[in-house]
Short mmCIF file of N, CA and C in Angstrom, two decimals:
data_model
loop_
_atom_site.label_atom_id
_atom_site.label_comp_id
_atom_site.label_asym_id
_atom_site.label_seq_id
_atom_site.Cartn_x
_atom_site.Cartn_y
_atom_site.Cartn_z
N MET O 1 -29.00 18.17 25.52
CA MET O 1 -28.25 18.70 24.03
C MET O 1 -26.43 19.40 23.73
N LYS O 2 -26.41 19.70 25.47
CA LYS O 2 -24.35 19.90 25.57
C LYS O 2 -24.28 18.25 25.56
N PHE O 3 -24.58 17.09 26.08
CA PHE O 3 -23.81 15.69 26.25
C PHE O 3 -24.30 15.19 24.75
N ILE O 4 -25.52 15.64 23.91
CA ILE O 4 -25.50 14.70 22.31
C ILE O 4 -24.33 15.28 21.93
N SER O 5 -23.71 16.41 22.06
CA SER O 5 -22.60 17.20 21.30
C SER O 5 -21.49 16.96 21.16
N GLY O 6 -21.41 16.30 22.82
CA GLY O 6 -20.16 15.30 23.18
C GLY O 6 -20.12 14.37 22.53
N ILE O 7 -21.18 13.55 22.44
CA ILE O 7 -21.21 12.37 22.44
C ILE O 7 -20.77 12.33 20.00
N VAL O 8 -21.58 13.20 19.98
CA VAL O 8 -20.89 13.50 18.59
C VAL O 8 -19.66 13.45 17.99
N LEU O 9 -19.38 14.38 18.91
CA LEU O 9 -17.79 15.09 18.84
C LEU O 9 -16.89 14.31 18.74
N ALA O 10 -17.11 13.10 20.32
CA ALA O 10 -16.21 11.91 20.45
C ALA O 10 -16.52 10.90 19.29
N ILE O 11 -17.66 10.77 18.74
CA ILE O 11 -17.49 9.84 17.73
C ILE O 11 -16.86 10.26 16.70
N VAL O 12 -17.24 11.39 15.93
CA VAL O 12 -15.45 12.38 15.15
C VAL O 12 -14.54 11.36 15.11
N ILE O 13 -13.99 12.01 16.42
CA ILE O 13 -12.86 12.06 16.96
C ILE O 13 -12.36 10.55 16.94
N LEU O 14 -13.11 9.74 17.27
CA LEU O 14 -13.11 8.13 17.09
C LEU O 14 -13.25 7.61 15.77
N ILE O 15 -13.72 8.21 14.96
CA ILE O 15 -13.75 8.00 13.36
C ILE O 15 -12.99 8.23 12.52
N PHE O 16 -11.99 9.80 13.19
CA PHE O 16 -11.08 10.18 12.53
C PHE O 16 -9.88 9.19 13.05
N GLY O 17 -9.44 9.08 14.22
CA GLY O 17 -8.80 7.85 14.53
C GLY O 17 -8.23 6.08 13.73
N GLY O 18 -9.66 6.48 13.03
CA GLY O 18 -9.76 4.88 12.82
C GLY O 18 -9.11 4.88 10.95
N VAL O 19 -10.24 6.25 10.41
CA VAL O 19 -9.67 6.66 9.16
C VAL O 19 -7.91 6.62 9.02
N ASN O 20 -7.52 7.16 9.78
CA ASN O 20 -6.47 7.32 9.79
C ASN O 20 -5.72 5.88 9.75
N ALA O 21 -6.20 4.89 10.75
CA ALA O 21 -5.00 4.01 10.80
C ALA O 21 -5.41 2.75 9.68
N LEU O 22 -6.74 2.99 8.90
CA LEU O 22 -7.31 2.29 8.34
C LEU O 22 -6.20 2.61 6.50
N GLU O 23 -5.93 3.58 6.34
CA GLU O 23 -4.94 4.75 5.85
C GLU O 23 -3.54 4.51 5.84
N ARG O 24 -2.92 3.96 6.63
CA ARG O 24 -1.85 3.82 6.61
C ARG O 24 -1.99 1.49 6.20
N LYS O 25 -2.95 1.03 7.12
CA LYS O 25 -2.81 0.26 6.63
C LYS O 25 -2.98 -0.27 4.99
N ASN O 26 -3.83 0.30 4.57
CA ASN O 26 -4.14 -0.03 2.68
C ASN O 26 -2.47 0.77 2.54
N VAL O 27 -2.10 1.48 2.60
CA VAL O 27 -0.29 1.72 2.16
C VAL O 27 0.15 0.23 2.58
N THR O 28 0.15 -0.17 3.67
CA THR O 28 1.27 -1.88 3.58
C THR O 28 0.74 -2.02 3.00
N ALA O 29 -0.91 -2.48 2.32
CA ALA O 29 -1.03 -2.95 1.71
C ALA O 29 -0.91 -3.27 0.36
N THR O 30 -0.97 -2.17 -0.37
CA THR O 30 -0.33 -2.11 -1.81
C THR O 30 0.76 -2.26 -1.81
N ILE O 31 1.49 -2.28 -0.79
CA ILE O 31 3.45 -2.52 -1.25
C ILE O 31 3.47 -3.98 -0.98
N GLY O 32 2.86 -4.92 -0.23
CA GLY O 32 2.64 -5.97 -0.34
C GLY O 32 1.43 -6.72 -1.82
N GLU O 33 1.10 -6.18 -1.97
CA GLU O 33 0.64 -6.92 -3.68
C GLU O 33 1.57 -6.26 -4.45
N ILE O 34 2.39 -5.09 -4.59
CA ILE O 34 3.38 -5.09 -5.37
C ILE O 34 4.57 -5.82 -5.45
N ILE O 35 4.85 -6.34 -4.08
CA ILE O 35 6.00 -7.66 -3.74
C ILE O 35 5.05 -8.49 -4.48
N ASP O 36 3.53 -8.71 -4.39
CA ASP O 36 3.24 -10.17 -5.07
C ASP O 36 3.28 -9.82 -6.21
N PHE O 37 2.69 -8.48 -6.92
CA PHE O 37 3.30 -9.19 -8.37
C PHE O 37 4.74 -9.03 -9.15
N ILE O 38 5.87 -8.34 -8.25
CA ILE O 38 6.84 -8.40 -9.16
C ILE O 38 7.62 -10.30 -8.44
N ASN O 39 6.88 -10.86 -7.44
CA ASN O 39 7.35 -12.29 -7.51
C ASN O 39 6.80 -12.57 -8.90
N LEU O 40 5.20 -12.42 -9.09
CA LEU O 40 4.81 -12.76 -11.00
C LEU O 40 5.75 -12.85 -11.50
N VAL O 41 6.03 -11.35 -12.00
CA VAL O 41 6.60 -11.22 -13.24
C VAL O 41 7.80 -11.55 -13.42
N LYS O 42 8.46 -12.39 -11.93
CA LYS O 42 9.64 -12.82 -12.10
C LYS O 42 9.59 -14.51 -12.08
N THR O 43 8.42 -14.83 -11.84
CA THR O 43 7.92 -16.38 -12.08
C THR O 43 7.56 -16.30 -13.35
N GLU O 44 6.96 -15.73 -13.70
CA GLU O 44 6.41 -15.62 -15.63
C GLU O 44 7.47 -15.65 -16.22
N VAL O 45 8.82 -14.60 -16.23
CA VAL O 45 9.54 -14.10 -16.92
C VAL O 45 10.47 -15.18 -16.92
N GLY O 46 11.20 -15.94 -15.51
CA GLY O 46 11.91 -16.80 -15.53
C GLY O 46 11.76 -18.62 -15.64
N PHE O 47 10.26 -18.73 -15.87
CA PHE O 47 10.17 -20.09 -16.19
C PHE O 47 9.19 -20.04 -17.88
N LEU O 48 8.81 -19.00 -18.04
CA LEU O 48 7.81 -19.34 -19.26
C LEU O 48 8.68 -18.38 -20.55
N SER O 49 9.51 -17.21 -19.68
CA SER O 49 9.73 -16.19 -21.26
C SER O 49 8.83 -15.16 -21.58
N ALA O 50 8.12 -15.29 -20.43
CA ALA O 50 6.60 -14.18 -20.85
C ALA O 50 6.66 -13.22 -21.44
N ASP O 51 6.06 -12.57 -21.65
CA ASP O 51 6.41 -10.84 -22.55
C ASP O 51 5.65 -10.18 -21.69
N CYS O 52 5.51 -8.99 -21.97
CA CYS O 52 4.41 -7.87 -21.16
C CYS O 52 3.15 -7.92 -21.90
N ASP O 53 2.46 -8.68 -22.86
CA ASP O 53 1.22 -8.74 -22.33
C ASP O 53 0.76 -9.84 -21.97
N THR O 54 1.80 -10.72 -22.19
CA THR O 54 1.02 -12.00 -21.08
C THR O 54 0.76 -11.81 -19.12
N LEU O 55 2.59 -10.81 -19.34
CA LEU O 55 2.18 -10.30 -17.93
C LEU O 55 1.22 -9.53 -17.58
N TYR O 56 0.39 -8.86 -18.54
CA TYR O 56 -0.66 -7.79 -18.15
C TYR O 56 -1.77 -8.94 -17.96
N LYS O 57 -1.88 -9.80 -18.41
CA LYS O 57 -3.31 -10.85 -18.70
C LYS O 57 -2.98 -11.20 -17.45
N LYS O 58 -1.69 -11.64 -16.64
CA LYS O 58 -2.08 -12.41 -15.99
C LYS O 58 -1.62 -11.88 -14.69
N GLY O 59 -1.86 -10.94 -14.36
CA GLY O 59 -1.56 -9.24 -13.20
C GLY O 59 -3.64 -9.13 -13.26
N ILE O 60 -4.02 -9.40 -14.68
CA ILE O 60 -5.53 -9.02 -14.29
C ILE O 60 -6.66 -9.88 -13.89
N LYS O 61 -5.86 -11.56 -13.98
CA LYS O 61 -6.56 -12.38 -13.40
C LYS O 61 -6.08 -12.43 -11.86
N ARG O 62 -4.96 -11.97 -11.50
CA ARG O 62 -4.86 -11.93 -9.79
C ARG O 62 -6.15 -10.93 -8.95
N ASN O 63 -6.57 -10.45 -10.04
CA ASN O 63 -7.29 -9.03 -8.79
C ASN O 63 -7.08 -8.22 -8.04
N TYR O 64 -5.88 -8.10 -8.24
CA TYR O 64 -5.19 -6.86 -7.61
C TYR O 64 -6.03 -5.83 -6.89
N LYS O 65 -6.10 -5.68 -5.39
CA LYS O 65 -6.95 -4.23 -5.06
C LYS O 65 -6.24 -2.83 -5.31
N PHE O 66 -5.34 -2.90 -5.40
CA PHE O 66 -4.57 -1.45 -5.04
C PHE O 66 -3.56 -1.85 -6.59
N ILE O 67 -3.86 -2.70 -7.78
CA ILE O 67 -2.74 -2.37 -9.00
C ILE O 67 -4.03 -1.98 -9.57
N VAL O 68 -3.87 -0.78 -10.55
CA VAL O 68 -4.64 -0.73 -11.12
C VAL O 68 -4.36 -1.32 -13.07
N PHE O 69 -4.56 -2.25 -13.68
CA PHE O 69 -4.47 -2.38 -15.33
C PHE O 69 -5.70 -1.90 -16.05
N SER O 70 -4.77 -1.04 -17.07
CA SER O 70 -5.65 -0.39 -17.79
C SER O 70 -5.04 0.20 -19.02
N ASP O 71 -5.76 -0.14 -20.13
CA ASP O 71 -5.03 0.44 -21.87
C ASP O 71 -3.61 -0.05 -21.12
N ASN O 72 -3.70 -1.67 -21.15
CA ASN O 72 -2.03 -2.11 -21.13
C ASN O 72 -1.03 -0.96 -20.74
N LYS O 73 -1.59 -0.54 -19.55
CA LYS O 73 -0.87 0.18 -18.61
C LYS O 73 -0.84 -0.39 -17.32
N ILE O 74 0.33 -0.40 -16.09
CA ILE O 74 -0.17 -1.06 -15.13
C ILE O 74 0.54 0.60 -13.54
N SER O 75 -0.46 0.33 -13.31
CA SER O 75 -0.28 1.76 -12.19
C SER O 75 -0.82 1.42 -10.76
N LEU O 76 -1.13 2.27 -9.77
CA LEU O 76 -1.47 2.35 -9.24
C LEU O 76 -2.88 2.92 -8.51
N LYS O 77 -3.87 2.44 -7.62
CA LYS O 77 -4.17 3.33 -7.36
C LYS O 77 -3.81 4.41 -6.56
N ASP O 78 -4.87 5.43 -6.16
CA ASP O 78 -4.39 6.24 -5.18
C ASP O 78 -3.87 6.13 -3.66
N ILE O 79 -2.81 6.62 -4.06
CA ILE O 79 -2.13 6.44 -2.60
C ILE O 79 -1.00 7.36 -1.42
N ASN O 80 -0.66 7.57 -0.91
CA ASN O 80 -0.54 8.56 0.14
C ASN O 80 1.26 7.89 0.30
N ASP O 81 1.50 7.78 -0.35
CA ASP O 81 3.04 7.14 -0.63
C ASP O 81 3.25 7.67 -1.79
N HIS O 82 3.85 8.20 -2.31
CA HIS O 82 4.84 8.93 -3.29
C HIS O 82 5.80 8.06 -3.64
N LYS O 83 6.04 8.04 -2.58
CA LYS O 83 7.58 7.33 -2.79
C LYS O 83 7.55 5.88 -3.53
N SER O 84 6.83 5.36 -3.41
CA SER O 84 6.61 3.77 -3.30
C SER O 84 5.72 3.51 -4.67
N ALA O 85 4.46 4.88 -4.67
CA ALA O 85 3.85 5.06 -6.63
C ALA O 85 5.01 5.27 -7.41
N GLU O 86 6.20 6.20 -6.97
CA GLU O 86 6.93 6.68 -8.06
C GLU O 86 7.99 5.55 -8.73
N LEU O 87 8.01 4.58 -7.46
CA LEU O 87 9.60 3.59 -7.42
C LEU O 87 8.53 2.65 -8.67
N PHE O 88 6.87 1.99 -8.13
CA PHE O 88 6.54 1.44 -8.79
C PHE O 88 6.23 1.73 -10.41
N LEU O 89 5.95 2.47 -10.60
CA LEU O 89 6.13 3.16 -12.12
C LEU O 89 7.40 3.20 -12.33
N ASP O 90 8.42 3.25 -12.46
CA ASP O 90 9.66 3.25 -12.52
C ASP O 90 10.17 1.38 -12.38
N PHE O 91 9.65 0.41 -12.28
CA PHE O 91 9.34 -0.95 -12.61
C PHE O 91 8.75 -0.68 -13.31
N THR O 92 7.26 -0.67 -13.70
CA THR O 92 6.73 -1.02 -15.23
C THR O 92 6.70 -0.58 -15.84
N ASN O 93 7.32 0.86 -15.70
CA ASN O 93 8.39 1.37 -17.29
C ASN O 93 9.44 0.63 -17.66
N ARG O 94 10.05 -0.49 -16.82
CA ARG O 94 11.27 -0.83 -17.56
C ARG O 94 11.09 -2.30 -17.86
N LEU O 95 9.50 -2.62 -17.82
CA LEU O 95 9.18 -4.06 -18.03
C LEU O 95 9.50 -4.39 -19.44
N GLY O 96 10.04 -5.24 -19.63
CA GLY O 96 10.15 -5.43 -21.24
C GLY O 96 11.24 -5.13 -22.08
N THR O 97 12.34 -4.26 -21.42
CA THR O 97 13.57 -3.43 -21.56
C THR O 97 14.55 -4.15 -22.34
N THR O 98 14.74 -5.01 -20.99
CA THR O 98 16.23 -5.84 -21.39
C THR O 98 15.25 -7.37 -21.79
N ASP O 99 16.78 -7.83 -21.78
CA ASP O 99 16.10 -9.52 -22.22
C ASP O 99 16.01 -10.34 -20.68
N LYS O 100 15.81 -11.58 -20.70
CA LYS O 100 15.48 -12.34 -19.94
C LYS O 100 16.08 -12.23 -18.80
N ASN O 101 17.72 -12.40 -18.73
CA ASN O 101 18.23 -12.02 -17.18
C ASN O 101 18.10 -10.65 -16.69
N GLY O 102 17.84 -10.09 -17.49
CA GLY O 102 17.64 -8.29 -17.27
C GLY O 102 16.71 -8.19 -16.37
N GLN O 103 15.06 -8.86 -16.83
CA GLN O 103 14.16 -8.59 -16.17
C GLN O 103 14.22 -8.75 -14.86
N LEU O 104 14.94 -10.24 -14.87
CA LEU O 104 15.11 -10.98 -13.79
C LEU O 104 15.46 -10.21 -12.78
N SER O 105 16.90 -9.63 -12.79
CA SER O 105 17.74 -8.95 -12.07
C SER O 105 17.10 -7.61 -12.12
N LEU O 106 16.24 -7.20 -12.61
CA LEU O 106 15.29 -5.70 -12.20
C LEU O 106 14.26 -6.11 -11.35
N CYS O 107 14.03 -7.60 -11.27
CA CYS O 107 12.78 -7.51 -10.45
C CYS O 107 13.30 -8.18 -8.89
N GLU O 108 14.62 -8.91 -9.19
CA GLU O 108 15.18 -9.06 -7.99
C GLU O 108 15.71 -8.02 -6.97
N GLU O 109 16.04 -6.50 -8.33
CA GLU O 109 16.30 -5.37 -7.33
C GLU O 109 15.09 -4.23 -6.63
N PHE O 110 14.16 -4.58 -8.05
CA PHE O 110 12.73 -3.59 -6.94
C PHE O 110 12.61 -4.63 -5.95
N LYS O 111 12.12 -5.74 -5.77
CA LYS O 111 11.80 -6.86 -4.77
C LYS O 111 12.33 -6.54 -3.49
N GLN O 112 13.81 -6.28 -3.57
CA GLN O 112 14.63 -6.05 -2.23
C GLN O 112 13.88 -4.29 -1.56
N ARG O 113 13.93 -4.11 -2.58
CA ARG O 113 13.60 -2.22 -2.69
C ARG O 113 12.39 -2.19 -1.82
N PHE O 114 11.22 -2.89 -2.37
CA PHE O 114 10.21 -2.40 -1.50
C PHE O 114 10.25 -3.70 -0.40
N GLU O 115 10.64 -4.20 -0.42
CA GLU O 115 10.54 -5.25 0.80
C GLU O 115 11.27 -4.58 1.93
N GLU O 116 12.49 -3.71 1.40
CA GLU O 116 12.70 -2.80 2.97
C GLU O 116 11.91 -1.96 3.15
N ILE O 117 10.94 -0.85 2.01
CA ILE O 117 10.06 0.07 2.27
C ILE O 117 8.66 -0.82 3.02
N LEU O 118 8.95 -1.87 3.22
CA LEU O 118 7.59 -2.89 3.89
C LEU O 118 7.95 -2.58 5.65
N LYS O 119 8.94 -3.37 5.33
CA LYS O 119 10.26 -3.40 6.87
C LYS O 119 9.73 -2.31 7.44
N GLN O 120 10.01 -1.60 6.99
CA GLN O 120 10.07 0.18 7.52
C GLN O 120 8.73 0.69 7.83
N ARG O 121 7.75 0.52 6.64
CA ARG O 121 6.41 1.08 7.27
C ARG O 121 5.91 -0.22 8.46
N LEU O 122 5.91 -1.25 7.92
CA LEU O 122 5.66 -1.85 9.20
C LEU O 122 6.08 -1.49 10.71
N GLU O 123 7.24 -1.41 10.85
CA GLU O 123 7.92 -1.09 12.34
C GLU O 123 7.53 0.42 12.64
N ARG O 124 7.40 1.25 11.86
CA ARG O 124 6.51 2.70 11.81
C ARG O 124 5.53 2.88 11.85
N ASP O 125 4.39 2.14 11.45
CA ASP O 125 3.16 1.87 11.06
C ASP O 125 2.77 1.50 12.78
N LYS O 126 3.12 0.36 13.21
CA LYS O 126 3.16 -0.26 14.50
C LYS O 126 2.50 0.56 15.56
N GLU O 127 3.52 1.32 15.61
CA GLU O 127 3.76 2.64 16.99
C GLU O 127 2.47 3.94 16.57
N LYS O 128 2.51 4.37 15.41
CA LYS O 128 1.74 5.51 14.59
C LYS O 128 0.66 4.84 15.09
N ILE O 129 -0.37 3.75 14.35
CA ILE O 129 -1.92 2.75 14.47
C ILE O 129 -1.62 2.68 16.60
N GLN O 130 -1.00 2.62 17.27
CA GLN O 130 -1.58 2.76 18.83
C GLN O 130 -1.36 3.51 19.16
N VAL O 131 -0.51 4.64 18.85
CA VAL O 131 -0.75 5.92 19.66
C VAL O 131 -2.30 6.64 18.81
N ASN O 132 -1.73 6.60 17.60
CA ASN O 132 -3.17 7.65 17.00
C ASN O 132 -4.28 6.55 17.47
N THR O 133 -4.55 5.19 17.60
CA THR O 133 -5.63 4.90 19.17
C THR O 133 -5.71 5.22 20.30
N ALA O 134 -4.47 5.49 20.76
CA ALA O 134 -4.71 5.94 22.07
C ALA O 134 -5.58 7.76 22.19
N LEU O 135 -4.45 8.36 21.16
CA LEU O 135 -5.11 9.26 21.65
C LEU O 135 -6.65 9.76 20.92
N SER O 136 -6.95 9.03 20.07
CA SER O 136 -8.64 8.88 19.59
C SER O 136 -9.26 8.77 20.98
N LEU O 137 -8.91 7.35 21.39
CA LEU O 137 -10.02 7.08 22.49
C LEU O 137 -9.71 8.52 23.65
N LEU O 138 -8.99 8.50 23.98
CA LEU O 138 -8.52 9.61 24.94
C LEU O 138 -8.66 10.95 24.79
N GLY O 139 -9.60 11.11 23.62
CA GLY O 139 -9.87 12.66 23.03
C GLY O 139 -11.58 12.01 22.91
N ALA O 140 -11.57 10.88 22.27
CA ALA O 140 -13.25 10.94 22.67
C ALA O 140 -13.51 11.41 24.36
N ILE O 141 -12.99 10.30 25.00
CA ILE O 141 -13.16 10.49 26.78
C ILE O 141 -13.45 11.55 27.20
N SER O 142 -12.02 12.27 27.08
CA SER O 142 -11.87 13.87 27.69
C SER O 142 -13.22 14.38 26.85
N VAL O 143 -13.85 14.57 25.47
CA VAL O 143 -14.47 15.19 25.66
C VAL O 143 -16.06 15.30 26.22
N LEU O 144 -16.24 13.25 25.93
CA LEU O 144 -17.22 13.21 26.88
C LEU O 144 -17.28 13.42 28.02
N VAL O 145 -16.12 13.81 29.25
CA VAL O 145 -16.36 14.02 30.23
C VAL O 145 -16.71 15.57 30.27
N VAL O 146 -15.67 15.93 29.80
CA VAL O 146 -16.20 17.79 29.83
C VAL O 146 -17.35 18.29 29.26
N PHE O 147 -17.87 17.42 28.07
CA PHE O 147 -19.51 17.81 27.93
C PHE O 147 -20.61 17.13 28.76
N SER O 148 -20.05 16.37 29.12
CA SER O 148 -21.11 15.74 30.74
C SER O 148 -20.75 16.45 32.05
N TRP O 149 -20.47 17.51 31.76
CA TRP O 149 -20.43 18.13 32.74
C TRP O 149 -21.19 19.35 33.02
#
Protein backbone atom coordinates (compact mmCIF):
# COMPACT_ATOMS: atom_id res chain seq x y z
CA MET A 1 0.00 0.00 0.00
CA LYS A 2 2.87 2.30 0.87
CA PHE A 3 4.50 1.63 -2.49
CA ILE A 4 1.27 2.33 -4.39
CA SER A 5 0.95 5.67 -2.56
CA GLY A 6 4.49 6.45 -3.63
CA ILE A 7 3.72 5.64 -7.25
CA VAL A 8 0.62 7.85 -7.20
CA LEU A 9 2.57 10.73 -5.62
CA ALA A 10 5.37 10.29 -8.18
CA ILE A 11 2.85 10.42 -11.03
CA VAL A 12 1.29 13.58 -9.58
CA ILE A 13 4.72 15.22 -9.40
CA LEU A 14 5.47 14.29 -13.02
CA ILE A 15 2.06 15.55 -14.20
CA PHE A 16 2.57 18.86 -12.38
CA GLY A 17 5.93 19.35 -14.10
CA GLY A 18 4.42 18.47 -17.48
CA VAL A 19 1.49 20.87 -17.03
CA ASN A 20 3.88 23.67 -16.12
CA ALA A 21 5.96 23.04 -19.26
CA LEU A 22 2.83 22.84 -21.42
CA GLU A 23 1.56 26.16 -20.08
CA ARG A 24 4.86 27.83 -20.92
CA LYS A 25 4.74 26.41 -24.45
CA ASN A 26 1.16 27.67 -24.89
CA VAL A 27 2.16 31.22 -23.96
CA THR A 28 5.03 31.05 -26.44
CA ALA A 29 2.68 29.68 -29.13
CA THR A 30 0.22 32.49 -28.39
CA ILE A 31 2.90 35.09 -29.01
CA GLY A 32 3.80 33.33 -32.26
CA GLU A 33 0.14 33.53 -33.34
CA ILE A 34 0.05 37.22 -32.46
CA ILE A 35 3.05 37.85 -34.70
CA ASP A 36 1.35 35.87 -37.48
CA PHE A 37 -1.83 37.94 -37.07
CA ILE A 38 0.17 41.19 -37.18
CA ASN A 39 1.82 39.97 -40.41
CA LEU A 40 -1.65 39.22 -41.81
CA VAL A 41 -2.85 42.72 -40.92
CA LYS A 42 0.28 44.28 -42.40
CA THR A 43 -0.12 42.36 -45.66
CA GLU A 44 -3.85 43.03 -45.99
CA VAL A 45 -3.53 46.73 -45.20
CA GLY A 46 -0.37 47.17 -47.27
CA PHE A 47 -1.52 45.48 -50.46
CA LEU A 48 -5.30 45.63 -50.32
CA SER A 49 -5.95 48.61 -48.02
CA ALA A 50 -8.21 46.28 -46.06
CA ASP A 51 -10.61 47.67 -43.47
CA CYS A 52 -11.26 46.21 -40.00
CA ASP A 53 -14.17 44.05 -41.19
CA THR A 54 -11.99 42.41 -43.82
CA LEU A 55 -9.21 41.83 -41.28
CA TYR A 56 -11.73 40.30 -38.89
CA LYS A 57 -13.03 37.90 -41.55
CA LYS A 58 -9.51 36.95 -42.69
CA GLY A 59 -8.52 36.31 -39.09
CA ILE A 60 -11.48 33.99 -38.57
CA LYS A 61 -10.48 31.99 -41.66
CA ARG A 62 -7.01 31.43 -40.21
CA ASN A 63 -8.47 29.33 -37.35
CA TYR A 64 -6.14 30.68 -34.70
CA LYS A 65 -5.93 28.57 -31.57
CA PHE A 66 -5.31 31.38 -29.08
CA ILE A 67 -6.81 34.46 -30.78
CA VAL A 68 -10.56 34.83 -30.43
CA PHE A 69 -12.81 36.65 -32.89
CA SER A 70 -16.25 37.40 -31.44
CA ASP A 71 -18.74 40.28 -31.66
CA ASN A 72 -16.38 42.16 -34.02
CA LYS A 73 -13.71 42.15 -31.31
CA ILE A 74 -10.34 40.46 -31.36
CA SER A 75 -8.96 39.15 -28.09
CA LEU A 76 -6.81 36.39 -26.64
CA LYS A 77 -7.92 33.26 -24.84
CA ASP A 78 -6.90 33.19 -21.21
CA ILE A 79 -3.16 33.65 -21.05
CA ASN A 80 -0.82 33.83 -18.05
CA ASP A 81 1.26 36.54 -19.67
CA HIS A 82 -0.65 39.71 -18.82
CA LYS A 83 1.96 41.95 -20.45
CA SER A 84 1.43 40.30 -23.83
CA ALA A 85 -2.36 40.29 -23.41
CA GLU A 86 -2.41 44.03 -22.64
CA LEU A 87 -0.05 44.77 -25.52
CA PHE A 88 -2.24 42.79 -27.93
CA LEU A 89 -5.33 44.58 -26.66
CA ASP A 90 -3.59 47.90 -27.29
CA PHE A 91 -2.74 46.78 -30.83
CA THR A 92 -6.30 45.66 -31.65
CA ASN A 93 -7.79 48.82 -30.15
CA ARG A 94 -5.61 50.96 -32.41
CA LEU A 95 -6.50 49.06 -35.59
CA GLY A 96 -8.44 51.21 -38.03
CA THR A 97 -7.72 54.48 -36.22
CA THR A 98 -5.19 55.89 -38.70
CA ASP A 99 -4.51 55.96 -42.41
CA LYS A 100 -2.74 53.21 -44.34
CA ASN A 101 0.79 54.39 -43.51
CA GLY A 102 -0.13 54.78 -39.85
CA GLN A 103 -1.49 51.24 -39.78
CA LEU A 104 1.64 49.85 -41.42
CA SER A 105 3.92 51.60 -38.92
CA LEU A 106 1.65 50.39 -36.09
CA CYS A 107 2.04 46.82 -37.36
CA GLU A 108 5.79 47.15 -37.62
CA GLU A 109 6.10 48.63 -34.13
CA PHE A 110 4.02 45.91 -32.48
CA LYS A 111 5.64 43.15 -34.52
CA GLN A 112 9.05 44.21 -33.26
CA ARG A 113 7.79 44.38 -29.68
CA PHE A 114 6.25 40.92 -29.84
CA GLU A 115 9.32 39.45 -31.57
CA GLU A 116 11.46 40.77 -28.70
CA ILE A 117 9.05 39.26 -26.15
CA LEU A 118 9.12 35.95 -28.04
CA LYS A 119 12.92 35.93 -28.16
CA GLN A 120 13.14 36.56 -24.41
CA ARG A 121 10.50 33.92 -23.63
CA LEU A 122 12.22 31.29 -25.78
CA GLU A 123 15.52 31.84 -23.97
CA ARG A 124 13.91 31.84 -20.52
CA ASP A 125 11.55 28.95 -21.24
CA LYS A 126 14.30 26.71 -22.56
CA GLU A 127 16.09 26.95 -19.24
CA LYS A 128 12.99 26.72 -17.06
CA ILE A 129 11.46 23.79 -18.91
CA GLN A 130 14.69 21.83 -18.60
CA VAL A 131 14.95 22.64 -14.89
CA ASN A 132 11.26 21.86 -14.23
CA THR A 133 11.51 18.56 -16.07
CA ALA A 134 14.66 17.58 -14.19
CA LEU A 135 13.18 18.56 -10.82
CA SER A 136 9.93 16.72 -11.53
CA LEU A 137 11.82 13.60 -12.52
CA LEU A 138 14.12 13.86 -9.50
CA GLY A 139 11.14 14.42 -7.20
CA ALA A 140 9.29 11.44 -8.63
CA ILE A 141 12.34 9.18 -8.29
CA SER A 142 12.93 10.41 -4.72
CA VAL A 143 9.35 9.68 -3.76
CA LEU A 144 9.58 6.19 -5.25
CA VAL A 145 12.82 5.50 -3.38
CA VAL A 146 11.43 6.74 -0.05
CA PHE A 147 8.13 4.89 -0.40
CA SER A 148 9.72 1.66 -1.59
CA TRP A 149 11.63 1.19 1.69
